Tab-separated table of C-alpha atoms in Angstrom:
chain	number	residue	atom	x	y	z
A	1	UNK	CA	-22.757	-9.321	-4.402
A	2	UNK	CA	-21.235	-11.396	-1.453
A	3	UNK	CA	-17.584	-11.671	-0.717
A	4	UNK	CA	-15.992	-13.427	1.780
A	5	UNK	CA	-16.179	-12.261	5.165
A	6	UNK	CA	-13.663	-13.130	7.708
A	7	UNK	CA	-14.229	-12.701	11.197
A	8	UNK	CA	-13.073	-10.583	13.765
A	9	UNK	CA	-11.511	-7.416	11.467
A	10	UNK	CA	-9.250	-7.169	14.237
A	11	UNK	CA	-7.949	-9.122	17.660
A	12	UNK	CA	-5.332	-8.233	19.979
A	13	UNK	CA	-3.800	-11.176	22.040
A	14	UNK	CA	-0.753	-11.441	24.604
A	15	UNK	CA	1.972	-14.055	23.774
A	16	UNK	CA	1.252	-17.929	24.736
A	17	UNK	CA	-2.375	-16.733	24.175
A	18	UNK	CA	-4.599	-18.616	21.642
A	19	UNK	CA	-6.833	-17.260	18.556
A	20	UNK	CA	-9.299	-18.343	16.152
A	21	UNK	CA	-10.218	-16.894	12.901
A	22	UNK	CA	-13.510	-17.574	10.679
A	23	UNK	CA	-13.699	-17.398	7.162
A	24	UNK	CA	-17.039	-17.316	5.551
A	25	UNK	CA	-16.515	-17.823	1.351
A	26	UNK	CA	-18.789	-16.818	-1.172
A	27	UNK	CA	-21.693	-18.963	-1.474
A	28	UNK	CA	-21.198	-21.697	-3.924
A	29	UNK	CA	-17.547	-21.514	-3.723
A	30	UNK	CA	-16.105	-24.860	-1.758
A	31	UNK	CA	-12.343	-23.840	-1.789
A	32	UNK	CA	-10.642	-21.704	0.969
A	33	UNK	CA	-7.471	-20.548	1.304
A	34	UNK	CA	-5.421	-18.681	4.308
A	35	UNK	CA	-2.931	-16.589	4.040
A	36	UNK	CA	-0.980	-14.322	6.379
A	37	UNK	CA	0.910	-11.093	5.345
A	38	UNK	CA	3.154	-9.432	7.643
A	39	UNK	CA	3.903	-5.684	7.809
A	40	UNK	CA	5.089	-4.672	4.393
A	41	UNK	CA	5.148	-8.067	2.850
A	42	UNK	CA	2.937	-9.892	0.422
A	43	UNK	CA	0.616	-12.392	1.700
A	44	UNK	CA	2.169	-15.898	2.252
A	45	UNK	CA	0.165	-19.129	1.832
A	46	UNK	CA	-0.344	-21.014	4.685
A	47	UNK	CA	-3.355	-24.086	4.055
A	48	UNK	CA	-6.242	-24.300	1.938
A	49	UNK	CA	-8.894	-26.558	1.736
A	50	UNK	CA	-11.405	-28.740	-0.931
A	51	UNK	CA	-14.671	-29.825	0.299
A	52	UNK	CA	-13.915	-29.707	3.636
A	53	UNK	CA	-10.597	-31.831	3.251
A	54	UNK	CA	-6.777	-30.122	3.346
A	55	UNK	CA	-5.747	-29.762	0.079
A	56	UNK	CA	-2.342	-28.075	0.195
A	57	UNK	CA	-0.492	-27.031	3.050
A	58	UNK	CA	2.272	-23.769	2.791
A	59	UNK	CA	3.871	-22.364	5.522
A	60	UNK	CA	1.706	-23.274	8.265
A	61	UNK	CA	3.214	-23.372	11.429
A	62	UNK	CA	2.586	-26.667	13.443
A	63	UNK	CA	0.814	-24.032	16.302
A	64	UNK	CA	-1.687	-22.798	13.973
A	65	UNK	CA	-4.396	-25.548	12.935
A	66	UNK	CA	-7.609	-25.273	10.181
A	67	UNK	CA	-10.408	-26.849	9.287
A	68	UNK	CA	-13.369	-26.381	6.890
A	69	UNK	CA	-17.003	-27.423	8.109
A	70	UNK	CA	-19.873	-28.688	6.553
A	71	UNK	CA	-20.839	-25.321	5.543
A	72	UNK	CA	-17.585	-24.482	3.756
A	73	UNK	CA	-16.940	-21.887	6.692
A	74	UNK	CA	-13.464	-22.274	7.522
A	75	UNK	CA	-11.693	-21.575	10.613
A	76	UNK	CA	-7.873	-20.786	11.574
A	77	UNK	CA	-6.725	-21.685	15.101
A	78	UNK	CA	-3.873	-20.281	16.426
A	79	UNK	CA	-2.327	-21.375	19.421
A	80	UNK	CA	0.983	-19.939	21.614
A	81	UNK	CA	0.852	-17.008	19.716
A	82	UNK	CA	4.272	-15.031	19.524
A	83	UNK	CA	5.051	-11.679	18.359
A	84	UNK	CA	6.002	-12.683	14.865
A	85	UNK	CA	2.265	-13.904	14.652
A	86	UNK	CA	1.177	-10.069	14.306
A	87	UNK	CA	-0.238	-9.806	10.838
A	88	UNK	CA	-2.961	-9.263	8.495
A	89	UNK	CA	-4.228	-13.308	7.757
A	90	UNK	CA	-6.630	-13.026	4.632
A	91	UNK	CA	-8.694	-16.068	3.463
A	92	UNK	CA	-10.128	-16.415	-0.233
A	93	UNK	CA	-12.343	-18.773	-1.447
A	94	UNK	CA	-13.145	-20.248	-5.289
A	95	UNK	CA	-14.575	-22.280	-7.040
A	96	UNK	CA	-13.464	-25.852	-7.521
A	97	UNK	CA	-9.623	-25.482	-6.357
A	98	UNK	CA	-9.321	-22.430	-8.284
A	99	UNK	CA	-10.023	-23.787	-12.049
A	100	UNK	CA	-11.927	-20.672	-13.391
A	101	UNK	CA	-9.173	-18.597	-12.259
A	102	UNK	CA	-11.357	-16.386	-9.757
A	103	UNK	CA	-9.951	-16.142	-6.217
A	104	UNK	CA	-11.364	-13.638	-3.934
A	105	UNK	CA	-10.112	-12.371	-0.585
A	106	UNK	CA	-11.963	-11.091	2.861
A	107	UNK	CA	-10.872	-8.202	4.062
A	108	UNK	CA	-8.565	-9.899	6.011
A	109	UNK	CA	-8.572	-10.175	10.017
A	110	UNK	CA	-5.907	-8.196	11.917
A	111	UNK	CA	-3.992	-10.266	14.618
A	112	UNK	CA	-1.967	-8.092	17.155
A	113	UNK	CA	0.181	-9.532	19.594
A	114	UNK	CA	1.056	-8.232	22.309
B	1	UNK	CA	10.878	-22.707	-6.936
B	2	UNK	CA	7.988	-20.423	-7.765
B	3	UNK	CA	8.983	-16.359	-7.836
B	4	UNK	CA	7.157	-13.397	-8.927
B	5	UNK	CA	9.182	-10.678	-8.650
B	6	UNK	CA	7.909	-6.424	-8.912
B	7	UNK	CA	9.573	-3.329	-8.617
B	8	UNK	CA	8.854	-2.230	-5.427
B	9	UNK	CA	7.765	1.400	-6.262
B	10	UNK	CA	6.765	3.211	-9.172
B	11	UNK	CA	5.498	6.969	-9.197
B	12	UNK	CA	3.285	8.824	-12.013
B	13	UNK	CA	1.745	12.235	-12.284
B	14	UNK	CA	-2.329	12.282	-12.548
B	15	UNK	CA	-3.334	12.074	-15.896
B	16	UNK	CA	-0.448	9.791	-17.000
B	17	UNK	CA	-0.367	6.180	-18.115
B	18	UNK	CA	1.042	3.867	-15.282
B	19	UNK	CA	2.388	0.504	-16.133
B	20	UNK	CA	3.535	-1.672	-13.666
B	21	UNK	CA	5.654	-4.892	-14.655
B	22	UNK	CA	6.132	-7.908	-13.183
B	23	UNK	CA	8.360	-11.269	-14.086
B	24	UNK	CA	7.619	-14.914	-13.054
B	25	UNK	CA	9.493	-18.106	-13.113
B	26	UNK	CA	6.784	-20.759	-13.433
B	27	UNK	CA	5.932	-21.989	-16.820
B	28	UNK	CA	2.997	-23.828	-15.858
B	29	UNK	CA	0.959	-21.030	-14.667
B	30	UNK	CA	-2.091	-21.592	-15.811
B	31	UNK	CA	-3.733	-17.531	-14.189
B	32	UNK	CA	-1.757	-14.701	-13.851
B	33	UNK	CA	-3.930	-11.869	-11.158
B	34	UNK	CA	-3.430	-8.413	-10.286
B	35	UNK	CA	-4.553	-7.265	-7.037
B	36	UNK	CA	-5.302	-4.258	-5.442
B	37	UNK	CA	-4.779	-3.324	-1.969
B	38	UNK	CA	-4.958	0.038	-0.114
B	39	UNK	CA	-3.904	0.679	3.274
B	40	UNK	CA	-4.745	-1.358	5.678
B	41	UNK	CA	-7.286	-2.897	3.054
B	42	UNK	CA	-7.782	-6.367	1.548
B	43	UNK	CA	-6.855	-7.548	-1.407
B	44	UNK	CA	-9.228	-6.489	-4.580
B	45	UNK	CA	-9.220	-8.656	-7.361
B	46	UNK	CA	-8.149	-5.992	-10.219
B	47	UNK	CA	-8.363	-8.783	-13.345
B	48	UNK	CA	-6.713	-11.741	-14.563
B	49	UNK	CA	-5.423	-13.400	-17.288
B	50	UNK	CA	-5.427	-16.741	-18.936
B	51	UNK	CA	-2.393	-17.769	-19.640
B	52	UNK	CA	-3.170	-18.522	-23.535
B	53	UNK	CA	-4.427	-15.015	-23.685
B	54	UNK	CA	-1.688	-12.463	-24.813
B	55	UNK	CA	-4.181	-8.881	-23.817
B	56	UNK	CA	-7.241	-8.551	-21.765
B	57	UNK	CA	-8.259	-4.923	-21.502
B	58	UNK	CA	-10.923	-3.809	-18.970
B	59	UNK	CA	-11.767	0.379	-18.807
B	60	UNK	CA	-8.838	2.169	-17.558
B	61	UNK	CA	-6.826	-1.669	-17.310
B	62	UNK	CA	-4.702	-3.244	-20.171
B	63	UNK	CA	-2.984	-6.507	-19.201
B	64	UNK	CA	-0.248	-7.735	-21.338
B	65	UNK	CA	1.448	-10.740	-20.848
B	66	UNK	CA	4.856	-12.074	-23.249
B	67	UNK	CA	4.538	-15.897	-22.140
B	68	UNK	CA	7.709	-16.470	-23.456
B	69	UNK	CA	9.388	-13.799	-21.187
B	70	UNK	CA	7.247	-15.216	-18.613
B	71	UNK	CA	6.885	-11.087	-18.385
B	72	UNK	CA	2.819	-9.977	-17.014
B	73	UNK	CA	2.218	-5.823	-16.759
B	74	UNK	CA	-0.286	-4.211	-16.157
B	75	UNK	CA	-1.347	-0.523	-17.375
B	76	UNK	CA	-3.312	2.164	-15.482
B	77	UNK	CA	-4.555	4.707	-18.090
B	78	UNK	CA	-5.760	8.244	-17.036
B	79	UNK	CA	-4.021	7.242	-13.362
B	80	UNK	CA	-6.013	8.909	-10.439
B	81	UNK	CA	-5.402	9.578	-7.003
B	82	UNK	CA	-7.282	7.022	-6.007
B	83	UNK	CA	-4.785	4.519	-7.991
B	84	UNK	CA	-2.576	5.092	-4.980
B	85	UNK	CA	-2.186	1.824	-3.782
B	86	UNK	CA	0.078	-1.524	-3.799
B	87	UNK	CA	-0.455	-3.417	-6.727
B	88	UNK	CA	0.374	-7.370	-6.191
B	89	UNK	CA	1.386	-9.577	-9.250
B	90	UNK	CA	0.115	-13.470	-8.637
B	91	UNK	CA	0.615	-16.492	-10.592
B	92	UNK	CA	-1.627	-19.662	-10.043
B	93	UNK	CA	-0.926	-23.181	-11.096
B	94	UNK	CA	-1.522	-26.155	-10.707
B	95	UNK	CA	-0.532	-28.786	-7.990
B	96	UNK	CA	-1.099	-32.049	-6.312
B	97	UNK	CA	-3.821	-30.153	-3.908
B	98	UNK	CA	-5.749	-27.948	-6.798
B	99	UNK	CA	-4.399	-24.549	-7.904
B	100	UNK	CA	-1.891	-22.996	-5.825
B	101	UNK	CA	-1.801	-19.049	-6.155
B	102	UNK	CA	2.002	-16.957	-4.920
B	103	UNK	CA	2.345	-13.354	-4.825
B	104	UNK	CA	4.964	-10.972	-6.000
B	105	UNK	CA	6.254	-8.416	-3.722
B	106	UNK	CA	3.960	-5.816	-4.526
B	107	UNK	CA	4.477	-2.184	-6.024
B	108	UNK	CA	3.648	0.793	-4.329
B	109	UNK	CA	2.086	2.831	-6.827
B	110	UNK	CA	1.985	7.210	-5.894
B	111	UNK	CA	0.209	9.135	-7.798
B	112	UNK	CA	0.871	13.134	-7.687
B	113	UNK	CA	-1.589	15.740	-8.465
C-alpha cells in the first residue's frame, strides 16, 4: 500500500542556509501534518494543513514556512537555518483532519546542520 | 495543557509479556495511538484506540485504556528481539483547526535474549 513519502531522507546544510522539505500523503488523504523531533525527543508539532489551507499552527518557528498545493503535496521551507534546526521533521497525512483516527507518518527527512 | 507522559525505559527478557503504560491529561481525547519507531526509523502506526473503547487486541498487541484514570498501556505478548524499539504514546483531539495529535516521551523498550 502507499505511505507517505517525504523527500530528501536526508540534507545537510550550513547555518544561515535555507531548506525545503516535500511531503507526499497517501492518496485520498487531504490532511498533512509536520512535525520535527530532535535527538532523543518525541516529535513536536509544528503546522498542519486542510485542503490546502493552514489549519493549526504548533511550534513553528516564524523562519520555517508551509504550504499544501493543489495536489495535497505539502512542502516545509526552512530558512536561516541554525544548529538547533538539526532534526528528524516527519509529516503524516489523514483523512479529513484526522476524524477516523488514522494518522500515518513518512519516514521522516533528516536535516543536518552544519 | 495537553501531557502524555511514559516511563522512559522498560526492559523484558524474550519470551515475556511487555506492557508499557502511559498517562494523559486531556479528557477530550477523542484517539489514543501507539507508535513504533526504531532507530533512526519513522514512526509506525502500532494501533489505536477509540476512546469509548475500553480493549482492542490485535496478535501479539492488547491495548487497555481506564478512561477514568485517563491511564492507556499497551502489552507486547511473546516480546521478540525485534520489539526493541521506542514505543510513543499519542493522544488526538479535537481543536479549532481539526484533530490535533501530541506525543508522550517515548519508552525505550530492550529486549534480552
Amino acid at each position: 500500500a502507499a505511505g507517505v513519502i517525504q523527500s530528501p531522507r536526508h540534507l545537510i546544510k550550513e547555518k544561515r542556509e535555507t531548506a525545503t522539505l516535500k511531503c507526499y500523503p497517501i492518496p485520498r488523504h487531504d490532511t498533512v501534518y509536520w512535525y520535527q523531533q530532535g535527538p532523543g525527543q518525541d516529535p513536536q508539532f509544528l503546522i498542519s494543513f486542510y485542503e490546502k489551507m493552514q489549519s493549526d499552527k504548533g511550534s513553528i518557528p516564524d523562519r520555517f514556512s508551509a504550504q499544501q498545493f493543489s495536489d495535497y503535496h505539502s512542502e516545509l521551507n526552512m530558512s536561516s537555518l541554525e544548529l538547533g534546526d538539526s532534526a528528524l521533521y516527519f509529516c503524516a497525512s489523514s483523512w479529513d483532519r484526522g476524524k477516523t483516527g488514522e494518522l500515518f507518518f513518512g519516514e521522516g527527512s533528516r536535516l543536518t546542520v552544519l | 495543557g495537553e501531557d502524555v507522559e511514559q516511563s522512559l525505559f522498560l526492559s523484558v527478557r524474550e519470551g515475556d509479556s511487555s506492557v508499557i503504560n502511559c498517562t494523559y491529561t486531556d479528557s477530550s481525547s477523542t484517539y489514543l495511538y501507539w507508535y513504533k519507531q526504531e532507530p533512526g526509523a519513522g514512526l509506525q502506526l502500532l494501533t489505536y484506540i477509540f476512546s469509548n473503547m475500553d480493549m482492542k487486541q490485535d496478535q501479539r498487541l492488547t491495548v487497555l485504556l481506564n478512561k477514568k484514570d485517563k491511564h492507556l498501556s499497551l502489552r507486547i505478548a511473546d516480546t521478540q528481539t525485534g520489539d526493541s524499539a521506542i514505543y510513543f504514546c499519542a493522544e488526538s483531539y479535537s481543536n479549532t483547526g481539526g484533530f490535533k495529535t501530541i506525543f508522550g516521551a517515548g519508552t525505550r523498550l530492550f529486549v534480552k535474549a
